[in-house]
Short mmCIF file of C-alpha atoms and ligand atoms in Angstrom, two decimals:
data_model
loop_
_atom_site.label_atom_id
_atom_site.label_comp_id
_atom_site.label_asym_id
_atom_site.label_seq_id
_atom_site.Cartn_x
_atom_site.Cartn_y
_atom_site.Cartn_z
CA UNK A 1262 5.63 26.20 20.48
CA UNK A 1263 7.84 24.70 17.97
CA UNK A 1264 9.20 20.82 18.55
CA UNK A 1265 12.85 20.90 17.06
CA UNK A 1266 14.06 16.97 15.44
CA UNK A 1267 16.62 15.60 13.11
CA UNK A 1268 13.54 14.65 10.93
CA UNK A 1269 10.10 15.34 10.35
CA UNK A 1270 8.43 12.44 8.96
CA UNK A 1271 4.39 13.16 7.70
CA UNK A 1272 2.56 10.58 8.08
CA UNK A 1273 2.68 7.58 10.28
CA UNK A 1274 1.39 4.47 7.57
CA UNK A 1275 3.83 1.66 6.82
CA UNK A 1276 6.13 4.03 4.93
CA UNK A 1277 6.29 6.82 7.94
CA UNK A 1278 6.72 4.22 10.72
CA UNK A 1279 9.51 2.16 8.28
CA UNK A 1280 11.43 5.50 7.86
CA UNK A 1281 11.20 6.42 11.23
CA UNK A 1282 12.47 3.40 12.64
CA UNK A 1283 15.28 2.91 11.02
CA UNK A 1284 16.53 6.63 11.52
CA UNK A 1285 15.53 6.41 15.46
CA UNK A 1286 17.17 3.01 15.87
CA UNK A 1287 20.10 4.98 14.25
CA UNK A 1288 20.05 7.56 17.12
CA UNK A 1289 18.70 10.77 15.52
CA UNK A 1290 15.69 12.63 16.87
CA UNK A 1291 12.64 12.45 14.97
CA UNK A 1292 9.00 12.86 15.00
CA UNK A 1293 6.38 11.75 13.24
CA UNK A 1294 2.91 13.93 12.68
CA UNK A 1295 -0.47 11.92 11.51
CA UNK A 1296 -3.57 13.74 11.13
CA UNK A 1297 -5.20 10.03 12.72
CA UNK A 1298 -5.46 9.04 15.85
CA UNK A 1299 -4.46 5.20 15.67
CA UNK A 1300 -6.12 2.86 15.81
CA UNK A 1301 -7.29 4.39 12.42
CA UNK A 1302 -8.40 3.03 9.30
CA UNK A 1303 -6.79 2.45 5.62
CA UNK A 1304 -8.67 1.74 3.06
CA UNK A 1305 -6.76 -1.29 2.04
CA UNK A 1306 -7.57 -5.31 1.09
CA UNK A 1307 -4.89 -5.76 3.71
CA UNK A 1308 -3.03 -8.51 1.98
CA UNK A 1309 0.66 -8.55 2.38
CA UNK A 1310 3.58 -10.70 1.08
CA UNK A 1311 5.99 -12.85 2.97
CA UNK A 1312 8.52 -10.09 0.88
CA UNK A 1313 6.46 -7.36 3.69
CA UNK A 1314 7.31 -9.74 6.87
CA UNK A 1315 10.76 -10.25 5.99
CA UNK A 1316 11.66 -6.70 5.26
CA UNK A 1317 9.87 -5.86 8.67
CA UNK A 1318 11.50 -8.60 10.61
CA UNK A 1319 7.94 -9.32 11.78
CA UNK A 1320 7.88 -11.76 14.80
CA UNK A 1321 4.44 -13.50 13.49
CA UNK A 1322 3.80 -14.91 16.83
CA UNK A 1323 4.08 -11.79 18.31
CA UNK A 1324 1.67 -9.91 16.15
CA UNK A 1325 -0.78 -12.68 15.90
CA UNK A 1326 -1.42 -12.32 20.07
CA UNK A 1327 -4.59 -10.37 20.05
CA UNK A 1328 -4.39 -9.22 16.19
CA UNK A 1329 -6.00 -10.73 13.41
CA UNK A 1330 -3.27 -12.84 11.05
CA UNK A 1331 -4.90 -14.94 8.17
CA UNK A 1332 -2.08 -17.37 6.54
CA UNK A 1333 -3.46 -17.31 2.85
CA UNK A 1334 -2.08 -21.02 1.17
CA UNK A 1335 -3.75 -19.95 -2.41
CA UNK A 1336 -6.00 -17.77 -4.58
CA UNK A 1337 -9.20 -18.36 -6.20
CA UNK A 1338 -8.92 -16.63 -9.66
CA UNK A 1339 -11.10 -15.51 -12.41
CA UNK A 1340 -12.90 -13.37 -14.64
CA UNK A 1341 -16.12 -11.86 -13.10
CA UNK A 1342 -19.16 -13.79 -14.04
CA UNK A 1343 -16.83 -16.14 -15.16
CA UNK A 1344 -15.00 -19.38 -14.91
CA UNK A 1345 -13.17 -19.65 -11.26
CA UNK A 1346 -9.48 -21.30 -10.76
CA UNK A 1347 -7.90 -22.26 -7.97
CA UNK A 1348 -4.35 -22.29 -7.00
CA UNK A 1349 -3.17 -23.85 -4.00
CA UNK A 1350 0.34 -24.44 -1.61
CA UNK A 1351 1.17 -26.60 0.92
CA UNK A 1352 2.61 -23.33 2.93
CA UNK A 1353 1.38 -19.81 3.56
CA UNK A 1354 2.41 -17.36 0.37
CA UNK A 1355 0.63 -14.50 2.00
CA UNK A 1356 -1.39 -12.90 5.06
CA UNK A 1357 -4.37 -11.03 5.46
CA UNK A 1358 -4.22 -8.56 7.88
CA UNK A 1359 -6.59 -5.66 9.36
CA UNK A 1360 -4.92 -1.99 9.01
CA UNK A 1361 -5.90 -0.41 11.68
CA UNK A 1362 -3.64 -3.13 14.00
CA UNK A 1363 -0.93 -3.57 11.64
CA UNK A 1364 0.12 0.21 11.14
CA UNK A 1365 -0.67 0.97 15.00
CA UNK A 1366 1.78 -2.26 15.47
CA UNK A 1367 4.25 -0.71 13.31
CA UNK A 1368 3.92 2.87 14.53
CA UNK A 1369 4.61 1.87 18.18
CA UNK A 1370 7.22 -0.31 17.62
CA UNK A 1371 9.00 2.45 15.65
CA UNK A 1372 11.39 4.10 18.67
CA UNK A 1373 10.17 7.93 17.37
CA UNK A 1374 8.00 10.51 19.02
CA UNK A 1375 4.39 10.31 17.32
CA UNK A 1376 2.33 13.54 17.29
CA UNK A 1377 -1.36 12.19 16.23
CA UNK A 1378 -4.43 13.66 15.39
CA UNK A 1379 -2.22 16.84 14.03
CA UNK A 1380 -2.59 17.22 10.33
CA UNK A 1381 0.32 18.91 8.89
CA UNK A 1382 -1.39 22.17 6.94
CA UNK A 1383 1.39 24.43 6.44
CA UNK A 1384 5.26 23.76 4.84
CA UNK A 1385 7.87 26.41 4.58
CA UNK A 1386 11.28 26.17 3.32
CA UNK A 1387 13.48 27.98 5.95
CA UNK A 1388 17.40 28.25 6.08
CA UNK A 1389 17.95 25.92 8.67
CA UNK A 1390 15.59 23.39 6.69
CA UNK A 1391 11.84 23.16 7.08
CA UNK A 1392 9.42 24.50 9.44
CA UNK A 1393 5.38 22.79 9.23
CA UNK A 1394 2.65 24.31 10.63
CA UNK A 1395 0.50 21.87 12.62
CA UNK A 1396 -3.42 21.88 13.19
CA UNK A 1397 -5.24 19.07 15.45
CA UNK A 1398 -7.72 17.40 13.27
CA UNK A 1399 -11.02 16.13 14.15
CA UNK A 1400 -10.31 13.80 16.54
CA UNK A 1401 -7.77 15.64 19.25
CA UNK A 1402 -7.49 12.72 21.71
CA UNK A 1403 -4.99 9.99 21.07
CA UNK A 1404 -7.61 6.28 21.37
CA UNK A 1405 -7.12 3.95 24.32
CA UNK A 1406 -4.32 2.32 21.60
CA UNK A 1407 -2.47 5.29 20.94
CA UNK A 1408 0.77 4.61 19.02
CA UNK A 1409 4.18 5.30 19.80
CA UNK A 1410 5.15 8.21 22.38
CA UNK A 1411 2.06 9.78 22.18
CA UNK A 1412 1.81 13.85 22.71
CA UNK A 1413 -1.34 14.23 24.48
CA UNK A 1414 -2.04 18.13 22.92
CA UNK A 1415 -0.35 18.68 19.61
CA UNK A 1416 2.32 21.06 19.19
CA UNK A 1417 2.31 23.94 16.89
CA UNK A 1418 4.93 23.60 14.70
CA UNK A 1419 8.29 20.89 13.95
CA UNK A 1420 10.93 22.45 12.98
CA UNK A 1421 13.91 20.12 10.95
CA UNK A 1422 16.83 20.03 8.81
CA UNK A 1423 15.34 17.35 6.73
CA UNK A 1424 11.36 16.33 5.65
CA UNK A 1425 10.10 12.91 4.81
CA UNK A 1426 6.64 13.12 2.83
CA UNK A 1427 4.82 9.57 3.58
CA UNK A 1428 0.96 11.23 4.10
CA UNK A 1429 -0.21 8.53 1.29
CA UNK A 1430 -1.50 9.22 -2.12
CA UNK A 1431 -2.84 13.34 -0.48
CA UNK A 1432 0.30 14.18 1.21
CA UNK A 1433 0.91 17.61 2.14
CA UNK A 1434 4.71 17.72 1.05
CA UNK A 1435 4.02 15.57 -2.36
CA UNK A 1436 1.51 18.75 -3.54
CA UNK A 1437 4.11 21.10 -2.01
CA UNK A 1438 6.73 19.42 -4.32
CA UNK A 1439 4.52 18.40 -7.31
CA UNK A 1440 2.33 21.81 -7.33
CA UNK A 1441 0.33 21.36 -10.65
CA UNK A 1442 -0.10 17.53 -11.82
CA UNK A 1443 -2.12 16.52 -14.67
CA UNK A 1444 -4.39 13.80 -14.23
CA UNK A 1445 -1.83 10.53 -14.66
CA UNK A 1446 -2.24 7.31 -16.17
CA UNK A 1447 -0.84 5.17 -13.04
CA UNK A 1448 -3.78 6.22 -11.35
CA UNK A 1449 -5.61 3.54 -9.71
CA UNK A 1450 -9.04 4.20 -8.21
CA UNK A 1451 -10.11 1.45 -5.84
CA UNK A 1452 -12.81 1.24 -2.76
CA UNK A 1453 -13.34 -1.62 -0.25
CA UNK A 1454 -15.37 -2.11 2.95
CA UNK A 1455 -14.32 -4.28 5.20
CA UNK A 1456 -17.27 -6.22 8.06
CA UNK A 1457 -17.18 -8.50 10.31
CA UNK A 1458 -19.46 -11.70 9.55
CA UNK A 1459 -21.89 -12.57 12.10
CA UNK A 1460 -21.49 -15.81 13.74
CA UNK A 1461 -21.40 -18.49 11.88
CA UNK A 1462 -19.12 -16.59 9.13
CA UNK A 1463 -21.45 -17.13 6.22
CA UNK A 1464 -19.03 -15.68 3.26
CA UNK A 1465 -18.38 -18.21 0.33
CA UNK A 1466 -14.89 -17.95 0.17
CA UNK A 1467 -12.22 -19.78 2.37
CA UNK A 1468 -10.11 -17.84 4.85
CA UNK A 1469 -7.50 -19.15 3.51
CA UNK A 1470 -8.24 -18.70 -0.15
CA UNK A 1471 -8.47 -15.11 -1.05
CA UNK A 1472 -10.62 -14.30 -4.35
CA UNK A 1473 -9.59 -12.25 -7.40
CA UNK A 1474 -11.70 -11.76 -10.01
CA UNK A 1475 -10.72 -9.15 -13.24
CA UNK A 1476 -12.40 -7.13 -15.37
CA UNK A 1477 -13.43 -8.62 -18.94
CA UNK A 1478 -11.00 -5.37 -19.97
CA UNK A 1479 -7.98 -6.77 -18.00
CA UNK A 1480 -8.29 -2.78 -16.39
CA UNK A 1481 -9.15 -3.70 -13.28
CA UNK A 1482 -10.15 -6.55 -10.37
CA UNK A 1483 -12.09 -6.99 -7.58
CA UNK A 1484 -11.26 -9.39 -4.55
CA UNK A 1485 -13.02 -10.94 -1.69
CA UNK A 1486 -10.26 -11.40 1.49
CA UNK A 1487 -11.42 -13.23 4.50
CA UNK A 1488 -9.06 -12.43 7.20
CA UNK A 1489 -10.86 -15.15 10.39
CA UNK A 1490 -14.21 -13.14 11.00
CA UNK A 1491 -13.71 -10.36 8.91
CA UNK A 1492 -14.25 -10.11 5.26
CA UNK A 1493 -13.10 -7.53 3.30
CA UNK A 1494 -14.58 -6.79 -0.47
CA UNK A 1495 -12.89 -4.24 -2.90
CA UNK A 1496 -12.75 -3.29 -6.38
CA UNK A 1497 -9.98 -1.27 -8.17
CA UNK A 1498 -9.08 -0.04 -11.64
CA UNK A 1499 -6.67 1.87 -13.57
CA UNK A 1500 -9.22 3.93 -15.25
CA UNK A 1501 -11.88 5.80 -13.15
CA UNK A 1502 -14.18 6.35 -15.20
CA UNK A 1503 -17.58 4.01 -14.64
CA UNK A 1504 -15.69 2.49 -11.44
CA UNK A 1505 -19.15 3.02 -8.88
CA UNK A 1506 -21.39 1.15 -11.71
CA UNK A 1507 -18.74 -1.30 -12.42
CA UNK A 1508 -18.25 -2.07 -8.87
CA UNK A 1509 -21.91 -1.92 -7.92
CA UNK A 1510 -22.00 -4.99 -10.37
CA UNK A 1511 -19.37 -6.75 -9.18
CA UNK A 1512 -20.68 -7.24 -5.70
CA UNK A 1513 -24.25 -7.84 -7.56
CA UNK A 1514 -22.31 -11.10 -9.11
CA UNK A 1515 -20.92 -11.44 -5.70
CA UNK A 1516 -24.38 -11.96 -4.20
CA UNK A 1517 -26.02 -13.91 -6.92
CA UNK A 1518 -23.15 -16.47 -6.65
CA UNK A 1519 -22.81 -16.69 -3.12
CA UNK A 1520 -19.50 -15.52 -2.21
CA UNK A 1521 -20.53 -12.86 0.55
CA UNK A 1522 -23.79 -13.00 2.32
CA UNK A 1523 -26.55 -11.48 1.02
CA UNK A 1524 -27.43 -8.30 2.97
CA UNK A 1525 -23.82 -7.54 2.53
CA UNK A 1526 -24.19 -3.77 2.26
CA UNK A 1527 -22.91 -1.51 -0.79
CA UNK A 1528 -21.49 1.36 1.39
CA UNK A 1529 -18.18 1.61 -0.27
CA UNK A 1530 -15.39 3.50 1.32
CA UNK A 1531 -12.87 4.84 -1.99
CA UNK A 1532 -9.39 5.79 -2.01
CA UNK A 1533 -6.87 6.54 -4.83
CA UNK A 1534 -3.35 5.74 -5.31
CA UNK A 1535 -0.16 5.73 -8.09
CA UNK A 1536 1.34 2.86 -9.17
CA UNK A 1537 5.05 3.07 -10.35
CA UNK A 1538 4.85 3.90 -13.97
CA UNK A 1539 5.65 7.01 -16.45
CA UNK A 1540 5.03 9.92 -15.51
CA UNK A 1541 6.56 9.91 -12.16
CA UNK A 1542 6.20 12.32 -9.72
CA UNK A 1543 8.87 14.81 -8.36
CA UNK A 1544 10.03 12.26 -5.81
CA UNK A 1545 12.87 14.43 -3.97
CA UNK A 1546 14.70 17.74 -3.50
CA UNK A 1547 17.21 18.95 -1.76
CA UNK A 1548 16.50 18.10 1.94
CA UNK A 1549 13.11 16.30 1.22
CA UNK A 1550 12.07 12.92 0.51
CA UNK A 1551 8.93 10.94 -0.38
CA UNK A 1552 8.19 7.72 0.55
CA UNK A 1553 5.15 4.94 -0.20
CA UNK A 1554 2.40 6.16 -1.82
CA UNK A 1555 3.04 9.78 -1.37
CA UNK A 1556 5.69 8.75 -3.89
CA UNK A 1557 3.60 6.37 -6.41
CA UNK A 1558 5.62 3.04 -5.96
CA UNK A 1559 2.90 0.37 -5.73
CA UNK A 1560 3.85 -2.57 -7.83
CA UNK A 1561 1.66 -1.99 -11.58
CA UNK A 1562 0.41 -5.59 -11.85
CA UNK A 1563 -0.61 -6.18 -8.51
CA UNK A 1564 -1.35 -2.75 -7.18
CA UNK A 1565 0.43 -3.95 -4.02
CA UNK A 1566 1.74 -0.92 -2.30
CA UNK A 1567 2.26 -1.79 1.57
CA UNK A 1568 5.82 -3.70 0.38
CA UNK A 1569 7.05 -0.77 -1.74
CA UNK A 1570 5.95 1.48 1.63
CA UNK A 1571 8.06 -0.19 3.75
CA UNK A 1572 11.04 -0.60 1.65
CA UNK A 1573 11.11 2.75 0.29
CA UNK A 1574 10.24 4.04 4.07
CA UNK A 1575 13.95 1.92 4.93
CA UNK A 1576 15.51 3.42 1.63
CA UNK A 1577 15.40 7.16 2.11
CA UNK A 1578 16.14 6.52 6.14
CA UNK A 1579 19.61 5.29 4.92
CA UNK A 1580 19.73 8.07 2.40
CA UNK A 1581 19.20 10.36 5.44
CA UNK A 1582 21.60 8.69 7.23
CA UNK A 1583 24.81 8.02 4.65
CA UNK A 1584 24.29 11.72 3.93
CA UNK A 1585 26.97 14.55 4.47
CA UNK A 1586 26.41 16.39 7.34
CA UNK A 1587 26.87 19.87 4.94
CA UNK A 1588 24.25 18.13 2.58
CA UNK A 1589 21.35 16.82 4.82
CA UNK A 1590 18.88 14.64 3.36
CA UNK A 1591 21.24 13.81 0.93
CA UNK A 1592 21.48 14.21 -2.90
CA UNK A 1593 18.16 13.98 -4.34
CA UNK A 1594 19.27 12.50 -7.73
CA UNK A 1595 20.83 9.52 -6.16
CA UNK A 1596 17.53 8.94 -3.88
CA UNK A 1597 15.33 8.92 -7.59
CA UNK A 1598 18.40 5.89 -8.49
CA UNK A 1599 18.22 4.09 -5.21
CA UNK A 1600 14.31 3.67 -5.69
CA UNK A 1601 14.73 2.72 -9.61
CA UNK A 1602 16.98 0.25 -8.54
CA UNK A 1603 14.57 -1.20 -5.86
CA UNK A 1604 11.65 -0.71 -7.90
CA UNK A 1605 12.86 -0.45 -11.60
CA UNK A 1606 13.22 2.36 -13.83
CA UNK A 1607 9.24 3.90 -14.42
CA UNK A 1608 7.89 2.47 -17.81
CA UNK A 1609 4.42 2.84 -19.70
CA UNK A 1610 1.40 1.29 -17.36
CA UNK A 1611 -2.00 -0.19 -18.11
CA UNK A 1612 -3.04 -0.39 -22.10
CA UNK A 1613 0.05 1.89 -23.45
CA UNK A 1614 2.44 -0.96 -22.11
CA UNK A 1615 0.36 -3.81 -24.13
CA UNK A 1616 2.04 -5.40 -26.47
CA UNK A 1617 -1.23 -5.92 -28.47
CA UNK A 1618 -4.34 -3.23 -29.04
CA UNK A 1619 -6.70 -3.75 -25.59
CA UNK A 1620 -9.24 -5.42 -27.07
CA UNK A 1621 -7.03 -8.61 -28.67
CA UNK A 1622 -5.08 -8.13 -25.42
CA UNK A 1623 -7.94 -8.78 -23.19
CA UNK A 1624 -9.80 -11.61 -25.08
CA UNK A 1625 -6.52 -13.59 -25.32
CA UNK A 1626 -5.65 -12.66 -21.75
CA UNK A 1627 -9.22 -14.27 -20.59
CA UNK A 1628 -9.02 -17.19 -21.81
CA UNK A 1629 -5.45 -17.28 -20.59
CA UNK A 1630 -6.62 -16.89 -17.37
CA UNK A 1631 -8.86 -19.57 -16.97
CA UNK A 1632 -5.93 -22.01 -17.62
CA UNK A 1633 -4.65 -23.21 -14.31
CA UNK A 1634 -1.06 -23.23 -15.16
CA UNK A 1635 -1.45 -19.73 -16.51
CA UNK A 1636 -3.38 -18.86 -13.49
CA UNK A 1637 -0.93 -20.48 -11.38
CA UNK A 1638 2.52 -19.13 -12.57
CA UNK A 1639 1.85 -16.25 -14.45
CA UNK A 1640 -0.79 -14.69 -12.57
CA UNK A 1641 -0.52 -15.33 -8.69
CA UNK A 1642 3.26 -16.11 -8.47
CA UNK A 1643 4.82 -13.57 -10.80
CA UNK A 1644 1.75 -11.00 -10.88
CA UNK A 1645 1.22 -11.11 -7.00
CA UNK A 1646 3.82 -12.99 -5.40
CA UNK A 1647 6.47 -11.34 -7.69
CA UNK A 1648 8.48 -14.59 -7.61
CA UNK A 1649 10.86 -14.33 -10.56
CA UNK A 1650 11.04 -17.42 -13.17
CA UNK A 1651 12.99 -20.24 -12.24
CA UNK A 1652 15.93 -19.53 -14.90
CA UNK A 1653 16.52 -15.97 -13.23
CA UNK A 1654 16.17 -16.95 -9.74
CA UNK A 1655 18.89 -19.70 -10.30
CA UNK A 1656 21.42 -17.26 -12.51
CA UNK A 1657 24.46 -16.70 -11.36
CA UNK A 1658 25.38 -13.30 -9.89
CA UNK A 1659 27.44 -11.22 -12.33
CA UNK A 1660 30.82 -9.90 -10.97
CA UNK A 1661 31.14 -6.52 -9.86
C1 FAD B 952 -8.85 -0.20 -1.89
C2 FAD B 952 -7.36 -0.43 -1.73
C3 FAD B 952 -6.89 -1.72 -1.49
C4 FAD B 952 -5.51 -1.95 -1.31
N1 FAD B 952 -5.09 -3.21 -1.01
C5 FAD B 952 -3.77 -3.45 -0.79
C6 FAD B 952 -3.34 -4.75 -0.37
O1 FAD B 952 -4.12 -5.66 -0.16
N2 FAD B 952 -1.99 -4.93 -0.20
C7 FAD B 952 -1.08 -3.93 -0.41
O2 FAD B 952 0.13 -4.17 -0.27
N3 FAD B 952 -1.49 -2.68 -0.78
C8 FAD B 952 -2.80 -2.42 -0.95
N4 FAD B 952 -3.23 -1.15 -1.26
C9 FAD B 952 -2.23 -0.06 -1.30
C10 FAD B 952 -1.81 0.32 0.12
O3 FAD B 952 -2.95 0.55 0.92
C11 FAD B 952 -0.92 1.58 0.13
O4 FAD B 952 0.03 1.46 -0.90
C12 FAD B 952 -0.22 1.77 1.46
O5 FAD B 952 -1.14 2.04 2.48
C13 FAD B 952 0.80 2.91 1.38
O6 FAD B 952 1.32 3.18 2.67
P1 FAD B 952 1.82 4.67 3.05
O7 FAD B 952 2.42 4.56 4.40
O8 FAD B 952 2.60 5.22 1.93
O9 FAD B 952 0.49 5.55 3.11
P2 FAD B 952 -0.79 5.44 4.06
O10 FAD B 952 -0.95 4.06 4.56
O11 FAD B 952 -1.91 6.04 3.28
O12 FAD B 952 -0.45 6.37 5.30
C14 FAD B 952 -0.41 7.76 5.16
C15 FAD B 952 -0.63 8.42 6.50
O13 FAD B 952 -0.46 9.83 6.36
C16 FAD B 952 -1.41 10.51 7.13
N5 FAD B 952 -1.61 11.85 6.57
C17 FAD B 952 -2.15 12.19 5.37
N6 FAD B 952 -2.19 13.53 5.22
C18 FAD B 952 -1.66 14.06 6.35
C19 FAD B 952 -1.45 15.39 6.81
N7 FAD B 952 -1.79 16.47 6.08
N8 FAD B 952 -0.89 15.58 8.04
C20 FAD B 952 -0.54 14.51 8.80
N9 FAD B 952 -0.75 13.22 8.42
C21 FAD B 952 -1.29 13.00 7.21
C22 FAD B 952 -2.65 9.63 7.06
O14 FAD B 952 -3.52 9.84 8.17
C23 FAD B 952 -2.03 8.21 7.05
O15 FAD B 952 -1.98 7.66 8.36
C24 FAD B 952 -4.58 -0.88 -1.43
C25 FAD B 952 -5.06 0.42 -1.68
C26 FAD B 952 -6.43 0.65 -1.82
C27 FAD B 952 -6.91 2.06 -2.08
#
């Protein structure tokens, strides 16, 4: 049987649910297809930006009933097995969430029909637009929190004018538009596991003091998140190679200095993702759009990637929508300049966008680090919070 929509949207992660809820609050028909069943996992620090609640319109209250929402007022930063710094603000500047409630929140909130546990295997260009070939996945019955409109047995195939790749960092229609890619340099390679602490929570670091501690190369950090009972521990870098030793050692340092409890275990659960950087992928054609990480938008100095989801998610929906009706999905060219204008044009990432060779780089970057007012302005507000320097935020719009 084949389910005929406006617009197929693969995946149902921030970006998926973003897109979709835009387009179905504009009145079109669409359905999403996610191989999960949700509740489902990400492998994610779950850390988002007060940037990710506003562009959501998140009602805080509302999602804190019943979900885990840790206000985070500051950072401990550092170089691991070095000197620690801490930053801290009378407000929250950040939240720590748990992925498997935030992107169920989002994907039932999102007003579209949400096939789960259906992994989209096949794609085929047809002339009335696109036609994917559906296969249940492991787990074939939506959970007691199924998301959205849930389709108790999948259907066989969606049928649509217009396709919206947001299946992450693997999606199906990314590899159907980007056939052959070499190995890139925006790669990040990053694993976490996140536990919940037995009672009393015995982890060294505040709940409301997330820890980030960097490589002595500058390549990479690691992070300890307490979000109220749960603690979540990760590692990430740009460069794979050595990442299992390297991390291995970091929670070793972890142990021996107290900040998660010792019989923490090592049982690692890895991921990969792009960040936005040269070479970009082929991001759209005609009648197809990426979105999130299926695209490679997460922000290069933070690796943040759930805020570049969602906007980009919101982007191509109003592509979609402002589109001709002779021309759906729109023209792909001025998708690729609606994202470099939300995200900047690609440049260089990692060591080939140093201004000095790596190795002066990173010794003059430690010791930076370990200066509070670096650590404060530099590193946590324009790094992670992406707040822009006073003299730019106060400029004066230029007139059109
Ligand atoms: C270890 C780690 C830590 C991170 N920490 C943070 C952080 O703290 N803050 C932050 O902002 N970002 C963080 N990120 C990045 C962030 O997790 C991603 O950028 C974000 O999840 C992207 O959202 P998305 O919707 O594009 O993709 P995803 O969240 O990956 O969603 C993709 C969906 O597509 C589905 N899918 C995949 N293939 C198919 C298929 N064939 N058929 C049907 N469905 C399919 C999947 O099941 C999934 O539900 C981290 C990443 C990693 C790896």
């Amino acid at each position: 049987m084949t389910r005929r929509c406006d617009v197929a949207i693969v995946g149902g992660g921030p970006a998926g649910s973003s897109c979709a809820r835009v387009l179905a609050a504009a009145g079109l028909d669409v359905v999403v297809a996610d191989k999960a069943v949700f509740p489902r996992d990400k492998v994610c620090a779950g850390w988002i930006t007060p940037d990710v609640v506003e562009a959501l319109a998140l009602d805080l209250a509302d999602y804190a009933a019943g979900r885990t929402l840790q206000p985070v007022l500051g950072f401990e930063t550092g170089i691991i097995g070095g000197h620690r710094v801490t930053t801290r603000y009378a407000e929250p500047v950040s939240y720590a969430i748990r992925r498997c409630e935030f992107d169920t929140y989002l994907l039932r909130r999102c007003g579209a029909e949400v096939i789960e546990g259906t992994a989209v295997e096949g794609i085929e260009r047809t002339p009335q637009g696109w036609a994917l070939r559906l296969k249940p996945a492991q787990h074939e019955e939506p959970g007691p929190g199924a998301a959205g409109r849930a389709t108790p047995r999948p259907r066989l195939a969606i049928a649509a004018p217009v396709l919206v790749g947001a299946g992450g960092h693997f999606c199906p229609v990314a590899r159907w538009l980007n056939p052959s890619e070499p190995p890139s340099p925006t790669l990040v390679v990053a694993q976490e596991l996140e536990l919940r602490l037995e009672a009393p929570p015995t982890s060294g670091v505040a709940p409301e003091l997330p820890a980030l501690y960097f490589c002595r190369d500058l390549r990479g950090y690691g992070w300890c998140v307490r979000k109220g009972e749960y603690l979540n521990v990760g590692f990430g870098r740009q460069d794979a190679d050595g990442v299992a030793e390297a991390s291995r050692a970091f929670l070793a340092w972890l142990r021996s200095c107290g900040r998660i409890p010792a019989g923490f275990p090592d049982r690692w659960h890895g991921h990969a993702y792009r960040v936005w950087g040269r070479p970009v992928r082929r991001v759209a054609s005609d009648g197809v759009l990426l979105v999130g990480d299926a695209a490679g938008l997460a922000y290069p100095a933070s690796g943040e990637g759930i805020h570049p989801a969602v906007v980009s998610g919101q982007l191509a929906a109003r592509h979609i929508l402002g589109a001709p009706s002779n021309d759906p999905g729109g023209r792909p060219d001025a998708y690729v300049a609606a994202l470099e204008r939300a995200f900047g044009v690609p440049s260089a990432t990692g060591p080939a966008a140093w201004p000095l060779p790596p190795r002066l780089y990173a010794v003059i970057g430690r010791s930076l680090i370990a200066q509070p007012w670096f650590a404060r302005r530099h590193l946590v507000e324009r790094s992670f919070l992406r707040r822009q320097p006073r003299a730019s935020r106060s400029a004066p719009t230029p007139p059109r």
